[in-house]
Amino acid sequence: MADEVARILVVDDELGMREGCSKVLSSEGFEVETAADGLAGLELFRKRGNFAVALVDLKMPGMGGLELIEHLRNHDEDVAIFVITAYAAIDTAVEATRRGAYGYIPKPFTPDELVIPVRNGIERRALNIEAKRLREERERRLLELARERSKSSTIINCMADGVIVVNRDRQIVLRNNAATRIIPDFEQVPLSSPLERLGFDPLQKLIDEALAEPSGPVIASNELIIDKSTYMASISPVLEPNGEAAGAVAVLRDISALKKLETAKSMFISMVAHEVKSPLAAIEGQLMAVLSGATKDDREHETALLERALLRAKNLRTMVNDLLNLTAMETGNFTIRRLPINVREPVEAAIDANREKAGDLNITLKLDMPAPVESQVLADRDSIFLILMNLIDNAIKYTRPDGHVLVSFTDNSSYVKIAVKDDGIGMTPEQTDSVFDEFYRVKNEHTVNIPGTGLGLTLVKRLTELHQGSIKIQSEPKKGSTFTLTLPTVG
Amino acid sequence: MTHQPPYLIVVDDDPDFLDLNRRMLEKAGYRVDSFSTVSSAIEAMRADAPDLIVTDLMMESLDSGFAFSEALKSDPELKDVPVIVVTAMTSQRGFDFRPHGEEDLAAMNIDAFFEKPVDYGKLLAKVGEILNRTGG
């Protein structure tokens, strides 16, 4: 700022005065602009701006000096304004100062009497500006700090994880909203309370351990159960620059959902293992019986055992296939190619594929299509076939000999409806509710000899969902079941 | 009521094991009836008490095998009927059902425990041993 050439405005109605000032100040290296009256001076000041000093004559026609001073001051609070006048009356000087003048240069004056106050004015103005800048900067910093503080506390309070900070003296010095929510009655405990007031021993123990031996970024983490939820508690030391522990911060993260998933996963694996183990044990038992020679005098029994073993092995393979398909669907690796097709072909193919089995059991398997179905469905042909295969196979399996399985096939402008109805053993409402669950099988005296994987209907349900369709069951024990598949039509 | 030969009841919801166990025990000279549900077995036993029961553990519900043996032990007519458990359900859902000694067997209200698939030599030896002891 000091290197910058200071600009000075001279406003006086006397030409001689303007020229005199201009000459003296220019020779001192200042840049000088002049105006002959108040209005012109104000105009110039407004237009050019950034004057360091203004020299204003009090007595001017039009806008007077006092009025101009006031305007200039309003416009720029830093400019050093000097009054130049022959009327060196005290009261005028006071009034001029009150309105924002900085000093007084009485006429007539020597060049020095002009230059010295002007230099002083420039310097004071620079100091003023610098002081103001520092003040503003300080205020801005304070504001930023305050903002920063409220920002951090807002962030800490908005965290889903519970945060508790304890100082070296084991006093609770900070906690966020989540922490008061997680720990029962924590809200009633005032800040600065000793750690014991936490009222939760396992966490207290962890924090005490952290305070005793502060090392590493996380010194203790443990699963804690609070109010039926599982939390992962991680305690880190709050270290001072010299490495000493100023306290410890505990973070509590709710991992209940993860734990539930973990449990569900191990339950599922355990179920799969059991479902695989049972048929394997049966096959092994049958083979062991044959190999032990127990059946060597009874060829018929031996054949029966081996045939059963083969059936169980086939059933096991179907189950593994179903399981692989289900897993592929879950991980998104199951590809279906949905094309606009008439699902009549896969429906009829599934009926044909089951005809022999139905015939063996003397079960009547019929297709009921009151009107030709022309609607197209956006579907994967093989998936529709698989769905119908499962539904018809189930209907035959759970229908007594001489029973009936009726596949009805209808459509309208918005959907295609395929119903598989049997007059078999039927299900209770509870059984109906569970029938799509993995490995669920209806167990009663009628179902003992019926082989199954417990996955067929789960697969049917998933495949139906992949087609934006729905599957509904109507069932009554001893009366039979109807599975109705509804698929939206194209366009 | 005494039977000559001894009368055994087999309970299992797996039709293959039911069939296999029945045939193997019949081959060894026992008279055998088989049931796929606990309720039908209990009904039959009330009419004609067996000398020994061979049952699976996992039937309609998780613990029906234990509930079955417990029900037997609380029935004055059936409380002395020995029970042999033959099951594949040894560690379902994190539970380990395998007994680790006589104490466990007593706690389970059973006399012997076999894992599927069962070695019929060992099963028949156990059946013979228990029947000898109880004089069945």
XYZ file of C-alpha atoms in Angstrom:
627
model
C 0.000 0.000 0.000
C 2.867 2.360 0.774
C 4.321 1.810 -2.690
C 1.132 2.812 -4.336
C 0.949 6.433 -5.535
C -1.534 8.162 -3.243
C -4.341 9.946 -5.053
C -5.539 13.276 -3.777
C -8.739 15.149 -4.582
C -8.761 18.950 -4.338
C -12.184 20.644 -4.321
C -12.053 24.444 -4.334
C -13.926 27.094 -6.282
C -10.778 29.231 -6.623
C -8.736 28.228 -9.658
C -5.529 29.553 -8.075
C -6.015 27.391 -5.023
C -6.648 24.287 -7.135
C -3.593 24.896 -9.294
C -1.384 25.767 -6.316
C -2.292 22.598 -4.388
C -1.997 20.527 -7.523
C 1.458 21.809 -8.276
C 2.806 21.376 -4.725
C 1.365 17.888 -4.238
C 2.306 16.613 -7.738
C 5.875 17.629 -7.147
C 5.775 15.482 -3.995
C 4.858 12.492 -6.144
C 1.124 12.399 -5.489
C -1.520 12.018 -8.163
C -3.890 14.975 -7.955
C -7.391 15.502 -9.319
C -9.309 18.741 -8.901
C -12.927 19.899 -8.934
C -14.372 23.425 -8.878
C -17.452 22.752 -6.750
C -18.940 20.251 -4.311
C -21.118 18.422 -6.827
C -18.300 17.958 -9.350
C -16.004 16.830 -6.519
C -18.474 14.242 -5.304
C -19.019 13.051 -8.885
C -15.284 12.627 -9.390
C -14.887 10.882 -6.051
C -17.650 8.476 -6.847
C -16.397 7.776 -10.339
C -12.687 7.403 -9.703
C -12.824 6.282 -6.078
C -9.909 5.187 -3.932
C -8.645 8.645 -2.999
C -6.335 8.641 -0.039
C -6.898 12.310 0.815
C -9.556 14.917 0.006
C -8.861 18.644 0.475
C -12.194 20.461 0.680
C -12.838 24.206 0.676
C -15.667 25.089 3.081
C -16.985 28.106 1.228
C -18.181 27.063 -2.187
C -21.220 27.923 -4.269
C -23.763 25.174 -4.588
C -22.930 22.197 -2.418
C -20.933 23.541 0.504
C -17.832 21.947 2.022
C -19.592 20.566 5.130
C -22.176 18.804 3.017
C -19.531 17.377 0.700
C -17.527 16.084 3.681
C -20.536 14.190 4.862
C -21.108 12.656 1.419
C -17.479 11.702 1.042
C -17.394 10.121 4.468
C -20.519 8.095 3.723
C -18.910 6.964 0.569
C -15.535 5.990 1.955
C -14.915 5.703 5.653
C -11.137 5.698 5.279
C -10.396 8.712 3.112
C -8.495 11.428 5.065
C -10.462 14.614 4.609
C -8.938 18.053 5.307
C -10.814 21.297 5.423
C -9.159 24.260 3.668
C -10.607 27.601 4.595
C -9.786 31.120 5.505
C -12.496 31.093 8.143
C -10.592 29.426 10.881
C -13.427 29.614 13.288
C -13.517 27.004 16.040
C -17.180 26.156 15.675
C -16.835 25.488 11.929
C -13.809 23.289 12.620
C -15.771 21.308 15.224
C -18.682 20.889 12.850
C -16.353 19.761 10.053
C -14.708 17.167 12.359
C -18.080 15.979 13.495
C -19.025 15.350 9.906
C -15.916 13.345 9.289
C -13.086 15.753 8.515
C -9.723 14.717 9.703
C -7.901 18.005 10.056
C -7.791 21.670 9.213
C -5.464 23.549 6.883
C -5.961 27.311 7.254
C -5.471 29.594 4.251
C -3.045 30.846 3.279
C -0.474 28.100 3.745
C 3.053 27.299 2.690
C 3.796 24.161 0.652
C 5.080 22.473 3.800
C 1.962 23.400 5.746
C 0.049 21.523 3.059
C 2.323 18.549 2.468
C 2.924 17.547 6.100
C -0.741 17.129 7.110
C -1.424 15.362 3.797
C 1.370 12.884 4.492
C 0.060 12.388 8.006
C -3.403 11.797 6.632
C -2.117 9.245 4.139
C -0.271 7.418 6.867
C -3.181 7.401 9.277
C -5.493 6.256 6.581
C -3.128 3.367 5.808
C -2.969 2.494 9.503
C -6.734 2.674 9.772
C -7.184 0.411 6.812
C -4.650 -2.053 8.180
C -6.310 -2.051 11.619
C -9.658 -2.559 10.019
C -8.334 -5.425 7.953
C -6.897 -7.095 11.039
C -10.125 -6.585 12.929
C -12.157 -8.039 10.106
C -9.836 -10.950 9.779
C -10.059 -11.666 13.477
C -13.815 -11.482 13.381
C -13.934 -13.742 10.396
C -11.702 -16.243 12.152
C -13.803 -16.180 15.277
C -16.867 -16.712 13.179
C -15.192 -19.553 11.357
C -14.113 -21.097 14.607
C -17.593 -20.838 15.994
C -18.961 -22.303 12.802
C -16.354 -25.034 12.874
C -17.225 -25.896 16.448
C -20.911 -26.045 15.810
C -20.193 -27.971 12.624
C -18.202 -30.651 14.463
C -20.717 -30.893 17.237
C -23.521 -31.145 14.697
C -21.635 -33.847 12.837
C -20.904 -35.749 16.038
C -24.517 -35.470 17.100
C -25.817 -36.612 13.732
C -23.627 -39.704 13.716
C -25.492 -42.995 13.838
C -22.721 -44.380 16.015
C -22.666 -43.565 19.710
C -19.668 -41.447 20.735
C -18.478 -41.028 24.315
C -15.318 -39.139 25.296
C -13.710 -39.604 28.674
C -10.830 -37.506 29.999
C -7.751 -38.680 31.829
C -9.550 -38.311 35.161
C -12.208 -40.752 33.986
C -14.855 -38.062 33.657
C -17.388 -38.246 30.853
C -16.701 -35.036 28.905
C -18.635 -35.568 25.682
C -21.352 -37.801 24.358
C -23.526 -37.573 21.303
C -27.246 -38.141 20.832
C -26.758 -41.697 19.628
C -24.814 -42.547 22.805
C -27.631 -41.289 25.037
C -30.062 -43.290 22.958
C -28.009 -46.494 23.121
C -27.073 -46.543 26.805
C -30.097 -46.797 29.083
C -30.647 -43.759 31.359
C -27.480 -42.096 30.054
C -29.379 -38.878 29.462
C -29.825 -38.394 33.205
C -26.071 -38.581 33.784
C -24.610 -35.027 33.729
C -21.363 -34.306 31.878
C -18.207 -34.459 34.035
C -19.673 -37.410 35.915
C -17.231 -40.185 36.720
C -17.119 -43.108 34.312
C -18.963 -45.335 36.797
C -22.122 -43.316 36.185
C -22.246 -44.897 32.738
C -23.801 -47.815 34.590
C -22.507 -50.273 32.040
C -19.627 -52.405 33.278
C -18.364 -54.040 30.072
C -17.949 -50.674 28.332
C -16.461 -49.101 31.436
C -13.930 -51.894 31.616
C -12.958 -51.407 27.982
C -12.495 -47.660 28.472
C -10.432 -48.200 31.614
C -8.189 -50.584 29.708
C -7.772 -47.972 26.997
C -6.843 -45.299 29.525
C -4.390 -47.577 31.291
C -2.408 -48.526 28.207
C -2.864 -46.057 25.387
C -1.204 -47.378 22.263
C -2.206 -47.703 18.662
C -5.188 -46.092 16.972
C -7.752 -48.576 18.311
C -6.802 -50.206 21.537
C -9.830 -52.209 22.337
C -12.812 -53.370 20.385
C -15.415 -55.746 21.561
C -18.944 -56.815 20.874
C -21.354 -55.635 23.552
C -24.993 -56.470 23.950
C -27.132 -53.552 25.108
C -30.884 -53.909 25.253
C -31.044 -56.879 22.854
C -28.940 -55.061 20.255
C -25.350 -55.968 19.490
C -22.793 -53.157 19.318
C -19.206 -53.115 18.248
C -17.439 -50.899 20.759
C -14.106 -49.459 19.620
C -12.060 -47.455 22.079
C -9.241 -45.198 20.926
C -6.974 -43.051 23.057
C -7.154 -39.275 22.650
C -3.455 -38.436 22.524
C -1.808 -35.089 23.252
C 1.027 -33.890 20.963
C 3.563 -35.237 23.447
C 2.016 -38.675 23.157
C 0.356 -38.668 26.544
C -3.209 -39.836 26.770
C -5.636 -36.974 27.348
C -8.489 -39.434 27.516
C -10.289 -41.974 25.413
C -13.034 -41.940 22.845
C -15.492 -44.818 22.630
C -17.511 -45.439 19.467
C -20.511 -47.767 19.610
C -21.742 -49.140 16.300
C -24.963 -51.102 16.054
C -24.120 -54.375 14.312
C -27.401 -56.161 15.146
C -28.471 -56.365 11.513
C -25.106 -57.853 10.534
C -25.338 -60.345 13.381
C -28.826 -61.351 12.265
C -27.605 -61.887 8.713
C -24.727 -63.918 10.037
C -27.071 -66.080 12.108
C -29.480 -66.512 9.204
C -26.599 -67.518 6.981
C -25.255 -70.129 9.373
C -28.783 -71.439 9.969
C -29.223 -71.777 6.230
C -25.906 -73.563 5.826
C -26.791 -75.855 8.703
C -30.174 -76.569 7.062
C -28.524 -77.313 3.725
C -26.019 -79.584 5.439
C -28.820 -81.472 7.139
C -30.894 -81.743 3.974
C -27.861 -83.180 2.179
C -26.856 -85.391 5.077
C -30.210 -87.174 5.446
C -30.405 -88.624 1.942
C -26.673 -89.373 1.956
C -27.076 -91.262 5.231
C -29.998 -93.179 3.718
C -28.033 -94.069 0.585
C -25.029 -95.062 2.669
C -27.236 -97.195 4.936
C -28.834 -98.929 1.950
C -25.487 -99.639 0.320
C -24.019 -100.819 3.635
C -26.940 -103.192 4.070
C -26.404 -104.677 0.605
C -22.629 -104.937 1.053
C -22.951 -106.508 4.490
C -24.498 -109.512 2.779
C -27.706 -109.163 4.775
C -29.702 -109.265 1.533
C -27.762 -111.946 -0.303
C -30.558 -114.511 0.004
C -33.223 -111.974 -0.915
C -32.615 -110.576 -4.404
C -35.908 -108.756 -4.387
C -35.008 -106.852 -1.229
C -31.563 -106.100 -2.551
C -32.981 -104.632 -5.761
C -35.501 -102.614 -3.786
C -32.747 -101.152 -1.607
C -30.578 -100.239 -4.602
C -33.517 -98.695 -6.438
C -34.379 -96.602 -3.387
C -30.728 -95.553 -3.104
C -30.773 -94.473 -6.750
C -33.988 -92.515 -6.240
C -32.548 -90.738 -3.204
C -29.369 -89.927 -5.131
C -31.411 -88.487 -8.024
C -33.514 -86.485 -5.612
C -30.361 -85.199 -3.957
C -29.022 -84.097 -7.322
C -32.275 -82.263 -8.082
C -31.974 -80.545 -4.724
C -28.402 -79.466 -5.367
C -29.497 -78.154 -8.781
C -32.401 -76.234 -7.237
C -30.054 -74.872 -4.609
C -27.541 -73.748 -7.220
C -30.327 -72.053 -9.196
C -31.637 -70.303 -6.090
C -28.167 -69.129 -5.109
C -27.530 -67.919 -8.653
C -30.775 -65.935 -8.516
C -29.793 -64.403 -5.216
C -26.375 -63.323 -6.458
C -27.832 -62.133 -9.778
C -26.003 -64.790 -11.771
C -29.151 -66.485 -12.983
C -29.799 -65.423 -16.553
C -33.267 -65.562 -17.943
C -34.022 -64.474 -21.487
C -37.401 -62.813 -21.477
C -38.978 -62.649 -24.911
C -42.580 -62.048 -25.934
C -43.908 -65.603 -26.133
C -47.180 -67.471 -25.900
C -46.737 -69.573 -22.766
C -49.107 -72.232 -24.078
C -46.203 -74.284 -25.454
C -44.202 -74.607 -22.184
C -47.444 -75.239 -20.252
C -48.418 -78.080 -22.594
C -44.853 -79.415 -22.573
C -44.903 -79.569 -18.760
C -48.223 -81.421 -18.845
C -46.875 -83.917 -21.392
C -43.727 -84.468 -19.334
C -45.851 -85.460 -16.328
C -48.381 -87.633 -18.172
C -46.593 -90.926 -17.615
C -46.134 -90.384 -13.892
C -49.797 -89.406 -13.540
C -50.809 -92.513 -15.511
C -48.746 -94.764 -13.223
C -50.681 -93.479 -10.220
C -53.954 -93.547 -12.112
C -54.282 -89.791 -11.678
C -56.242 -87.896 -14.326
C -54.122 -85.017 -15.654
C -56.054 -82.637 -17.896
C -55.665 -79.243 -19.528
C -58.666 -76.972 -19.401
C -58.501 -74.104 -21.899
C -62.024 -72.740 -22.489
C -60.831 -70.386 -25.248
C -57.559 -70.359 -27.170
C -55.019 -68.264 -25.298
C -53.429 -65.770 -27.685
C -51.864 -63.317 -25.201
C -48.143 -62.867 -25.254
C -46.104 -62.754 -22.091
C -42.616 -61.358 -21.678
C -41.089 -64.542 -20.352
C -38.249 -66.989 -20.381
C -39.652 -70.172 -21.909
C -37.525 -72.529 -19.797
C -38.453 -70.727 -16.570
C -42.180 -71.075 -17.337
C -41.631 -74.735 -18.125
C -39.739 -75.194 -14.836
C -42.499 -73.440 -12.846
C -45.212 -75.621 -14.408
C -43.114 -78.785 -14.027
C -42.781 -78.109 -10.317
C -46.454 -77.227 -9.816
C -47.766 -80.249 -11.758
C -45.206 -82.609 -10.181
C -46.288 -81.409 -6.722
C -49.974 -81.752 -7.585
C -49.409 -85.373 -8.665
C -47.231 -86.188 -5.659
C -49.705 -84.844 -3.132
C -52.806 -86.333 -4.748
C -53.959 -89.842 -3.824
C -54.222 -92.517 -6.534
C -57.333 -92.075 -8.700
C -57.236 -88.326 -8.022
C -57.409 -85.454 -10.494
C -55.013 -82.711 -11.535
C -56.494 -79.974 -13.673
C -54.387 -77.296 -15.361
C -56.578 -74.398 -16.447
C -55.253 -71.746 -18.743
C -57.043 -68.445 -19.367
C -56.138 -64.920 -20.425
C -57.523 -61.430 -20.801
C -56.005 -58.176 -22.015
C -53.817 -57.635 -18.964
C -52.763 -61.064 -17.712
C -52.422 -64.759 -18.344
C -53.613 -67.060 -15.591
C -52.461 -70.641 -15.160
C -54.034 -72.630 -12.324
C -52.931 -76.095 -11.222
C -55.722 -77.667 -9.174
C -55.636 -81.018 -7.424
C -58.019 -82.947 -5.189
C -55.166 -84.267 -3.050
C -54.267 -84.062 0.616
C -54.354 -80.242 0.788
C -52.741 -78.034 3.407
C -53.642 -76.184 6.593
C -53.358 -72.365 6.540
C -50.095 -72.640 8.544
C -48.626 -75.036 6.021
C -49.766 -72.804 3.158
C -47.942 -69.872 4.774
C -44.628 -71.729 4.940
C -44.758 -73.683 1.719
C -42.510 -71.276 -0.222
C -39.792 -71.302 2.475
C -36.520 -73.049 1.722
C -36.544 -76.727 2.707
C -40.053 -76.510 4.084
C -41.955 -79.745 3.580
C -45.404 -80.615 4.821
C -44.911 -83.501 7.209
C -47.788 -85.774 8.134
C -48.831 -89.383 7.720
C -49.758 -88.761 4.062
C -46.435 -87.241 3.058
C -44.036 -89.756 4.623
C -43.210 -91.621 1.427
C -43.245 -88.594 -0.882
C -39.756 -87.569 -1.965
C -38.973 -83.885 -2.314
C -36.268 -81.310 -1.886
C -38.211 -78.604 -0.082
C -36.843 -76.200 -2.681
C -39.192 -76.650 -5.648
C -41.770 -74.097 -4.563
C -39.080 -71.678 -3.370
C -37.710 -71.826 -6.894
C -41.216 -71.383 -8.361
C -41.746 -68.283 -6.250
C -38.402 -66.693 -7.187
C -38.885 -67.433 -10.884
C -42.372 -65.944 -10.748
C -41.005 -62.803 -9.120
C -38.358 -62.511 -11.842
C -41.289 -62.338 -14.287
C -43.188 -59.702 -12.269
C -45.872 -62.321 -11.786
C -47.624 -63.641 -8.718
C -48.365 -67.048 -7.312
C -51.316 -67.682 -4.993
C -52.448 -70.765 -3.126
C -55.901 -71.904 -2.202
C -55.882 -75.033 -0.112
C -57.913 -77.090 2.304
C -56.810 -80.267 4.079
C -58.231 -83.429 2.451
C -59.893 -81.329 -0.286
C -56.873 -80.324 -2.329
C -54.827 -77.328 -3.398
C -54.904 -74.837 -6.263
C -51.744 -72.945 -7.211
C -52.521 -69.968 -9.442
C -49.769 -68.335 -11.467
C -50.563 -64.899 -12.895
C -48.276 -63.284 -15.455
C -48.722 -59.810 -16.972
C -49.206 -59.756 -20.743
C -47.161 -57.689 -23.189
C -48.590 -54.327 -24.254
C -47.052 -109.280 28.049
C -44.086 -111.218 26.733
C -43.310 -111.900 23.148
C -41.388 -114.729 21.624
C -39.475 -113.450 19.634
C -39.004 -109.941 21.160
C -41.273 -107.215 19.813
C -39.564 -104.048 18.532
C -40.984 -100.746 17.332
C -39.161 -98.580 14.762
C -40.034 -94.878 14.362
C -38.516 -92.714 11.608
C -39.876 -90.059 9.260
C -37.418 -91.097 6.556
C -39.196 -93.917 4.685
C -35.918 -95.493 3.604
C -34.569 -95.767 7.118
C -37.908 -96.986 8.356
C -37.879 -99.719 5.750
C -34.195 -100.550 6.201
C -34.305 -100.657 9.988
C -37.420 -102.787 9.975
C -36.004 -105.277 7.480
C -32.617 -105.545 9.211
C -34.226 -106.134 12.585
C -36.675 -108.625 11.112
C -33.769 -110.446 9.467
C -32.178 -110.730 12.911
C -35.268 -112.550 14.089
C -37.258 -109.827 15.826
C -40.906 -109.043 15.365
C -41.024 -105.421 14.150
C -43.670 -102.760 13.605
C -42.714 -99.474 11.963
C -44.262 -96.010 12.276
C -43.508 -92.725 10.568
C -45.005 -90.505 13.264
C -44.635 -90.363 17.028
C -48.392 -90.202 17.568
C -49.163 -93.388 15.604
C -46.319 -95.200 17.412
C -47.586 -94.195 20.851
C -51.112 -95.255 19.963
C -49.898 -98.687 18.872
C -47.704 -99.095 21.957
C -50.574 -98.398 24.327
C -52.315 -101.456 22.826
C -49.219 -103.640 22.763
C -46.100 -102.598 24.690
C -42.846 -103.344 22.818
C -39.648 -104.747 24.287
C -37.534 -102.036 22.689
C -37.916 -98.904 20.567
C -35.594 -97.720 17.804
C -36.415 -94.100 16.945
C -35.125 -91.136 15.001
C -34.635 -87.862 16.838
C -35.738 -85.298 14.308
C -39.312 -85.753 13.369
C -42.149 -83.237 13.236
C -40.309 -80.789 15.433
C -36.773 -80.232 16.565
C -36.973 -82.166 19.814
C -39.802 -84.589 19.212
C -37.427 -87.529 19.588
C -36.555 -86.418 23.127
C -40.141 -85.497 23.880
C -41.039 -88.976 22.689
C -38.670 -90.753 25.061
C -39.698 -88.430 27.872
C -43.367 -89.224 27.236
C -42.540 -92.930 27.341
C -40.660 -92.616 30.630
C -43.610 -90.878 32.239
C -46.064 -93.567 31.138
C -46.229 -96.320 33.834
C -46.943 -98.970 31.195
C -44.062 -97.931 28.954
C -41.497 -96.370 31.300
C -39.233 -99.429 31.289
C -39.164 -99.842 27.530
C -35.563 -99.221 26.379
C -35.070 -96.560 23.700
C -32.332 -96.522 21.081
C -31.976 -93.287 19.112
C -30.719 -93.535 15.540
C -30.416 -90.118 13.930
C -28.653 -87.949 11.385
C -29.573 -84.942 13.468
C -26.404 -84.678 15.499
C -25.510 -81.058 15.190
C -28.477 -79.239 13.711
C -28.590 -75.470 14.221
C -25.578 -75.325 16.431
C -26.829 -77.887 18.955
C -24.740 -80.942 19.501
C -27.047 -83.806 20.380
C -24.369 -86.421 20.643
C -24.303 -87.890 24.124
C -20.835 -88.065 25.633
C -21.459 -90.749 28.224
C -23.937 -92.645 30.378
C -24.934 -89.432 32.138
C -25.938 -87.763 28.876
C -27.916 -90.835 27.856
C -29.779 -90.753 31.148
C -30.468 -87.042 30.741
C -31.841 -87.757 27.312
C -33.984 -90.590 28.686
C -32.461 -93.008 26.236
C -30.424 -96.204 26.435
C -28.237 -95.944 23.349
C -27.431 -93.521 20.560
C -26.369 -94.164 16.968
C -25.556 -91.811 14.163
C -26.965 -92.432 10.685
C -25.980 -94.294 8.651
C -25.918 -96.959 11.278
C -23.607 -99.953 11.287
C -26.174 -102.745 11.611
C -23.653 -105.074 13.226
C -23.273 -102.586 16.082
C -26.985 -101.778 16.254
C -27.973 -105.446 16.435
C -25.294 -106.095 19.074
C -26.673 -103.198 21.152
C -30.270 -104.385 20.741
C -29.227 -107.881 21.855
C -27.277 -106.518 24.826
C -30.151 -104.338 26.051
C -32.744 -107.080 25.606
C -30.513 -109.518 27.512
C -30.175 -107.017 30.366
C -33.892 -106.241 30.544
C -34.852 -109.853 29.909
C -37.093 -108.832 27.030
